[in-house]
Amino acid sequence: LDFVETPAQLMEYFAFDERVLQQFAKHYITGAPIPSTMVQSLKASRSMFPAIQVEQQILYAMFDQALFGNNFDHSVGINSDKTERLLRNLQAEYTRFPHAENAYWHARFTHFVNYGASYYSYSYARAFAADIWHTCFEKDPLCRTMGQRYRDEVLCWGGTRDPNDMLEAMLGR
């Protein structure tokens, strides 16, 4: 699971690259391409408050680890006072924002169920995706050769190849 979100994280780089957006992001009436100023504003909005985003990912990972760890009473269910208390304590320890009492947002966050003590993999995936983007696609995200290489070395394997081997093949190191 350390690698599973890497393709999705990488696609976010493409989705915010003006050269890629120019290929399809057109005004619905005039057909004019998306304005550069709008793309720059979108990119700027993504880089606001990165430390808060990191804190949030740490909170999610710590909660996931605690929720699926050996010291948690799994019979209480995720929507309980015990999980709410656990989340409140972790949020106080790992973030700068107060806990929203009785929101139980974690009961609707299905990644905790699907990933079961592996949510930390999102942070790994972000790092892997950044490395692939900057090494392979930043200069030319529309490069057919690099796209084919990504397909052959990463995407086509699904979960059948060791992620380290895929990264090494894609990055050349």
PDB file of C-alpha atoms in Angstrom:
ATOM      1  CA  LEU A   1       0.000   0.000   0.000  1.00  0.00           C
ATOM      2  CA  ASP A   2       2.960   2.392   0.327  1.00  0.00           C
ATOM      3  CA  PHE A   3       2.808   2.929  -3.436  1.00  0.00           C
ATOM      4  CA  VAL A   4      -0.881   2.532  -4.297  1.00  0.00           C
ATOM      5  CA  GLU A   5      -1.805   6.233  -4.349  1.00  0.00           C
ATOM      6  CA  THR A   6       1.235   7.313  -6.366  1.00  0.00           C
ATOM      7  CA  PRO A   7      -0.529   7.372  -9.757  1.00  0.00           C
ATOM      8  CA  ALA A   8      -3.382   9.489  -8.382  1.00  0.00           C
ATOM      9  CA  GLN A   9      -0.959  11.879  -6.708  1.00  0.00           C
ATOM     10  CA  LEU A  10       1.060  12.134  -9.935  1.00  0.00           C
ATOM     11  CA  MET A  11      -2.057  12.935 -11.969  1.00  0.00           C
ATOM     12  CA  GLU A  12      -2.589  16.019  -9.805  1.00  0.00           C
ATOM     13  CA  TYR A  13       0.630  17.449 -11.244  1.00  0.00           C
ATOM     14  CA  PHE A  14      -0.748  16.959 -14.749  1.00  0.00           C
ATOM     15  CA  ALA A  15      -4.103  18.442 -13.790  1.00  0.00           C
ATOM     16  CA  PHE A  16      -2.446  21.695 -12.692  1.00  0.00           C
ATOM     17  CA  ASP A  17       0.057  21.997 -15.521  1.00  0.00           C
ATOM     18  CA  GLU A  18      -0.884  24.718 -18.014  1.00  0.00           C
ATOM     19  CA  ARG A  19       0.546  22.799 -20.967  1.00  0.00           C
ATOM     20  CA  VAL A  20      -1.775  19.906 -20.172  1.00  0.00           C
ATOM     21  CA  LEU A  21      -4.769  22.109 -19.411  1.00  0.00           C
ATOM     22  CA  GLN A  22      -4.351  23.903 -22.740  1.00  0.00           C
ATOM     23  CA  GLN A  23      -5.173  20.582 -24.436  1.00  0.00           C
ATOM     24  CA  PHE A  24      -8.709  20.368 -23.102  1.00  0.00           C
ATOM     25  CA  ALA A  25      -9.657  23.195 -20.710  1.00  0.00           C
ATOM     26  CA  LYS A  26     -11.615  25.424 -23.065  1.00  0.00           C
ATOM     27  CA  HIS A  27     -14.395  27.934 -22.519  1.00  0.00           C
ATOM     28  CA  TYR A  28     -17.680  26.174 -23.171  1.00  0.00           C
ATOM     29  CA  ILE A  29     -18.965  28.862 -25.573  1.00  0.00           C
ATOM     30  CA  THR A  30     -15.954  30.540 -27.150  1.00  0.00           C
ATOM     31  CA  GLY A  31     -13.575  27.586 -27.143  1.00  0.00           C
ATOM     32  CA  ALA A  32     -10.830  29.857 -25.806  1.00  0.00           C
ATOM     33  CA  PRO A  33      -8.187  28.027 -23.753  1.00  0.00           C
ATOM     34  CA  ILE A  34      -8.103  28.484 -20.018  1.00  0.00           C
ATOM     35  CA  PRO A  35      -6.375  31.805 -19.249  1.00  0.00           C
ATOM     36  CA  SER A  36      -2.832  31.648 -17.873  1.00  0.00           C
ATOM     37  CA  THR A  37      -3.826  33.914 -14.995  1.00  0.00           C
ATOM     38  CA  MET A  38      -6.484  31.424 -13.924  1.00  0.00           C
ATOM     39  CA  VAL A  39      -4.032  28.516 -14.060  1.00  0.00           C
ATOM     40  CA  GLN A  40      -1.511  30.503 -12.022  1.00  0.00           C
ATOM     41  CA  SER A  41      -4.191  31.302  -9.441  1.00  0.00           C
ATOM     42  CA  LEU A  42      -5.179  27.640  -9.239  1.00  0.00           C
ATOM     43  CA  LYS A  43      -1.556  26.621  -8.758  1.00  0.00           C
ATOM     44  CA  ALA A  44      -1.046  29.301  -6.115  1.00  0.00           C
ATOM     45  CA  SER A  45      -4.111  28.111  -4.200  1.00  0.00           C
ATOM     46  CA  ARG A  46      -2.644  24.603  -4.039  1.00  0.00           C
ATOM     47  CA  SER A  47       0.484  25.849  -2.338  1.00  0.00           C
ATOM     48  CA  MET A  48      -1.290  27.769   0.392  1.00  0.00           C
ATOM     49  CA  PHE A  49      -0.832  26.438   3.898  1.00  0.00           C
ATOM     50  CA  PRO A  50       1.286  23.365   3.076  1.00  0.00           C
ATOM     51  CA  ALA A  51       2.209  22.881   6.738  1.00  0.00           C
ATOM     52  CA  ILE A  52      -1.459  22.562   7.641  1.00  0.00           C
ATOM     53  CA  GLN A  53      -1.854  19.920   4.952  1.00  0.00           C
ATOM     54  CA  VAL A  54       1.095  17.993   6.370  1.00  0.00           C
ATOM     55  CA  GLU A  55      -0.365  18.254   9.883  1.00  0.00           C
ATOM     56  CA  GLN A  56      -3.665  16.927   8.591  1.00  0.00           C
ATOM     57  CA  GLN A  57      -1.983  13.944   6.928  1.00  0.00           C
ATOM     58  CA  ILE A  58      -0.054  13.217  10.123  1.00  0.00           C
ATOM     59  CA  LEU A  59      -3.285  13.339  12.132  1.00  0.00           C
ATOM     60  CA  TYR A  60      -5.005  10.966   9.711  1.00  0.00           C
ATOM     61  CA  ALA A  61      -2.068   8.557   9.788  1.00  0.00           C
ATOM     62  CA  MET A  62      -1.784   8.617  13.580  1.00  0.00           C
ATOM     63  CA  PHE A  63      -5.518   8.103  14.020  1.00  0.00           C
ATOM     64  CA  ASP A  64      -5.450   5.233  11.542  1.00  0.00           C
ATOM     65  CA  GLN A  65      -2.517   3.613  13.348  1.00  0.00           C
ATOM     66  CA  ALA A  66      -4.237   3.969  16.724  1.00  0.00           C
ATOM     67  CA  LEU A  67      -7.614   2.830  15.411  1.00  0.00           C
ATOM     68  CA  PHE A  68      -6.227  -0.356  13.916  1.00  0.00           C
ATOM     69  CA  GLY A  69      -3.554  -0.956  16.545  1.00  0.00           C
ATOM     70  CA  ASN A  70      -3.506  -3.652  19.182  1.00  0.00           C
ATOM     71  CA  ASN A  71      -4.482  -1.310  22.011  1.00  0.00           C
ATOM     72  CA  PHE A  72      -7.862  -0.267  20.619  1.00  0.00           C
ATOM     73  CA  ASP A  73     -11.133  -1.978  21.557  1.00  0.00           C
ATOM     74  CA  HIS A  74     -12.527  -2.733  18.102  1.00  0.00           C
ATOM     75  CA  SER A  75     -15.900  -3.810  19.448  1.00  0.00           C
ATOM     76  CA  VAL A  76     -16.923  -0.182  20.127  1.00  0.00           C
ATOM     77  CA  GLY A  77     -17.217   0.704  16.437  1.00  0.00           C
ATOM     78  CA  ILE A  78     -15.871   3.768  14.696  1.00  0.00           C
ATOM     79  CA  ASN A  79     -18.772   6.072  15.591  1.00  0.00           C
ATOM     80  CA  SER A  80     -18.339   6.048  19.347  1.00  0.00           C
ATOM     81  CA  ASP A  81     -17.312   8.292  22.189  1.00  0.00           C
ATOM     82  CA  LYS A  82     -14.102   6.304  22.453  1.00  0.00           C
ATOM     83  CA  THR A  83     -13.064   7.056  18.875  1.00  0.00           C
ATOM     84  CA  GLU A  84     -14.116  10.679  19.322  1.00  0.00           C
ATOM     85  CA  ARG A  85     -11.921  10.943  22.427  1.00  0.00           C
ATOM     86  CA  LEU A  86      -9.021   9.266  20.628  1.00  0.00           C
ATOM     87  CA  LEU A  87      -9.307  11.704  17.728  1.00  0.00           C
ATOM     88  CA  ARG A  88      -9.576  14.705  20.079  1.00  0.00           C
ATOM     89  CA  ASN A  89      -6.399  13.674  21.913  1.00  0.00           C
ATOM     90  CA  LEU A  90      -4.443  13.064  18.722  1.00  0.00           C
ATOM     91  CA  GLN A  91      -5.617  16.329  17.209  1.00  0.00           C
ATOM     92  CA  ALA A  92      -4.481  18.209  20.307  1.00  0.00           C
ATOM     93  CA  GLU A  93      -1.086  16.524  20.082  1.00  0.00           C
ATOM     94  CA  TYR A  94      -0.444  16.755  16.334  1.00  0.00           C
ATOM     95  CA  THR A  95      -2.301  19.815  15.035  1.00  0.00           C
ATOM     96  CA  ARG A  96      -2.826  23.464  15.855  1.00  0.00           C
ATOM     97  CA  PHE A  97      -6.590  23.419  15.424  1.00  0.00           C
ATOM     98  CA  PRO A  98      -9.213  22.571  18.020  1.00  0.00           C
ATOM     99  CA  HIS A  99     -11.272  19.444  17.639  1.00  0.00           C
ATOM    100  CA  ALA A 100     -14.847  19.874  16.347  1.00  0.00           C
ATOM    101  CA  GLU A 101     -16.858  18.104  19.034  1.00  0.00           C
ATOM    102  CA  ASN A 102     -19.455  15.517  18.008  1.00  0.00           C
ATOM    103  CA  ALA A 103     -18.712  15.887  14.298  1.00  0.00           C
ATOM    104  CA  TYR A 104     -17.666  12.232  13.910  1.00  0.00           C
ATOM    105  CA  TRP A 105     -16.152  13.066  10.500  1.00  0.00           C
ATOM    106  CA  HIS A 106     -13.884  10.070  10.853  1.00  0.00           C
ATOM    107  CA  ALA A 107     -16.905   7.757  10.591  1.00  0.00           C
ATOM    108  CA  ARG A 108     -17.477   9.047   7.054  1.00  0.00           C
ATOM    109  CA  PHE A 109     -13.829   8.937   6.007  1.00  0.00           C
ATOM    110  CA  THR A 110     -13.769   5.542   4.298  1.00  0.00           C
ATOM    111  CA  HIS A 111     -10.004   5.534   3.796  1.00  0.00           C
ATOM    112  CA  PHE A 112      -9.643   4.437   7.408  1.00  0.00           C
ATOM    113  CA  VAL A 113     -11.661   1.316   6.654  1.00  0.00           C
ATOM    114  CA  ASN A 114     -10.085   0.642   3.255  1.00  0.00           C
ATOM    115  CA  TYR A 115      -6.502   1.232   4.316  1.00  0.00           C
ATOM    116  CA  GLY A 116      -6.571  -0.248   7.813  1.00  0.00           C
ATOM    117  CA  ALA A 117      -3.379   1.073   9.483  1.00  0.00           C
ATOM    118  CA  SER A 118      -1.841   2.045   6.145  1.00  0.00           C
ATOM    119  CA  TYR A 119      -3.055   5.607   5.676  1.00  0.00           C
ATOM    120  CA  TYR A 120       0.527   6.820   6.166  1.00  0.00           C
ATOM    121  CA  SER A 121       1.045   5.638   2.569  1.00  0.00           C
ATOM    122  CA  TYR A 122      -0.494   8.877   1.292  1.00  0.00           C
ATOM    123  CA  SER A 123       2.589  10.777   2.428  1.00  0.00           C
ATOM    124  CA  TYR A 124       4.866   8.252   0.744  1.00  0.00           C
ATOM    125  CA  ALA A 125       2.786   8.462  -2.433  1.00  0.00           C
ATOM    126  CA  ARG A 126       3.113  12.240  -2.497  1.00  0.00           C
ATOM    127  CA  ALA A 127       6.882  11.960  -2.247  1.00  0.00           C
ATOM    128  CA  PHE A 128       7.065   9.271  -4.952  1.00  0.00           C
ATOM    129  CA  ALA A 129       4.780  11.252  -7.264  1.00  0.00           C
ATOM    130  CA  ALA A 130       6.798  14.435  -6.779  1.00  0.00           C
ATOM    131  CA  ASP A 131       9.990  12.590  -7.646  1.00  0.00           C
ATOM    132  CA  ILE A 132       8.467  11.044 -10.783  1.00  0.00           C
ATOM    133  CA  TRP A 133       7.013  14.379 -11.892  1.00  0.00           C
ATOM    134  CA  HIS A 134      10.185  16.413 -11.390  1.00  0.00           C
ATOM    135  CA  THR A 135      12.447  13.739 -12.854  1.00  0.00           C
ATOM    136  CA  CYS A 136      10.348  12.556 -15.779  1.00  0.00           C
ATOM    137  CA  PHE A 137       7.545  14.957 -16.681  1.00  0.00           C
ATOM    138  CA  GLU A 138       8.202  18.492 -15.454  1.00  0.00           C
ATOM    139  CA  LYS A 139      10.090  19.548 -18.597  1.00  0.00           C
ATOM    140  CA  ASP A 140       7.501  18.060 -20.964  1.00  0.00           C
ATOM    141  CA  PRO A 141       4.373  16.497 -19.454  1.00  0.00           C
ATOM    142  CA  LEU A 142       3.142  15.592 -22.948  1.00  0.00           C
ATOM    143  CA  CYS A 143       6.250  13.601 -23.894  1.00  0.00           C
ATOM    144  CA  ARG A 144       4.997  10.405 -25.518  1.00  0.00           C
ATOM    145  CA  THR A 145       8.199   8.510 -24.792  1.00  0.00           C
ATOM    146  CA  MET A 146       8.058   9.257 -21.074  1.00  0.00           C
ATOM    147  CA  GLY A 147       4.318   8.545 -20.956  1.00  0.00           C
ATOM    148  CA  GLN A 148       4.869   5.159 -22.560  1.00  0.00           C
ATOM    149  CA  ARG A 149       7.680   4.463 -20.121  1.00  0.00           C
ATOM    150  CA  TYR A 150       5.373   5.330 -17.206  1.00  0.00           C
ATOM    151  CA  ARG A 151       2.728   2.997 -18.607  1.00  0.00           C
ATOM    152  CA  ASP A 152       5.225   0.163 -19.117  1.00  0.00           C
ATOM    153  CA  GLU A 153       7.185   0.550 -15.886  1.00  0.00           C
ATOM    154  CA  VAL A 154       4.429   1.525 -13.438  1.00  0.00           C
ATOM    155  CA  LEU A 155       0.814   1.416 -14.562  1.00  0.00           C
ATOM    156  CA  CYS A 156       0.664  -1.905 -16.380  1.00  0.00           C
ATOM    157  CA  TRP A 157       1.811  -3.877 -13.332  1.00  0.00           C
ATOM    158  CA  GLY A 158      -1.071  -3.102 -11.017  1.00  0.00           C
ATOM    159  CA  GLY A 159      -0.105  -4.590  -7.694  1.00  0.00           C
ATOM    160  CA  THR A 160       2.017  -7.411  -9.094  1.00  0.00           C
ATOM    161  CA  ARG A 161       5.461  -5.802  -9.097  1.00  0.00           C
ATOM    162  CA  ASP A 162       7.524  -4.507  -6.210  1.00  0.00           C
ATOM    163  CA  PRO A 163       7.113  -0.712  -5.986  1.00  0.00           C
ATOM    164  CA  ASN A 164      10.855  -0.259  -5.477  1.00  0.00           C
ATOM    165  CA  ASP A 165      11.484  -2.005  -8.802  1.00  0.00           C
ATOM    166  CA  MET A 166       8.890   0.179 -10.535  1.00  0.00           C
ATOM    167  CA  LEU A 167      10.384   3.373  -9.100  1.00  0.00           C
ATOM    168  CA  GLU A 168      13.900   2.335 -10.034  1.00  0.00           C
ATOM    169  CA  ALA A 169      12.824   1.492 -13.573  1.00  0.00           C
ATOM    170  CA  MET A 170      10.921   4.751 -13.958  1.00  0.00           C
ATOM    171  CA  LEU A 171      13.465   7.055 -12.331  1.00  0.00           C
ATOM    172  CA  GLY A 172      16.580   5.286 -13.560  1.00  0.00           C
ATOM    173  CA  ARG A 173      17.968   5.169 -10.036  1.00  0.00           C
TER     174      ARG A 173
END
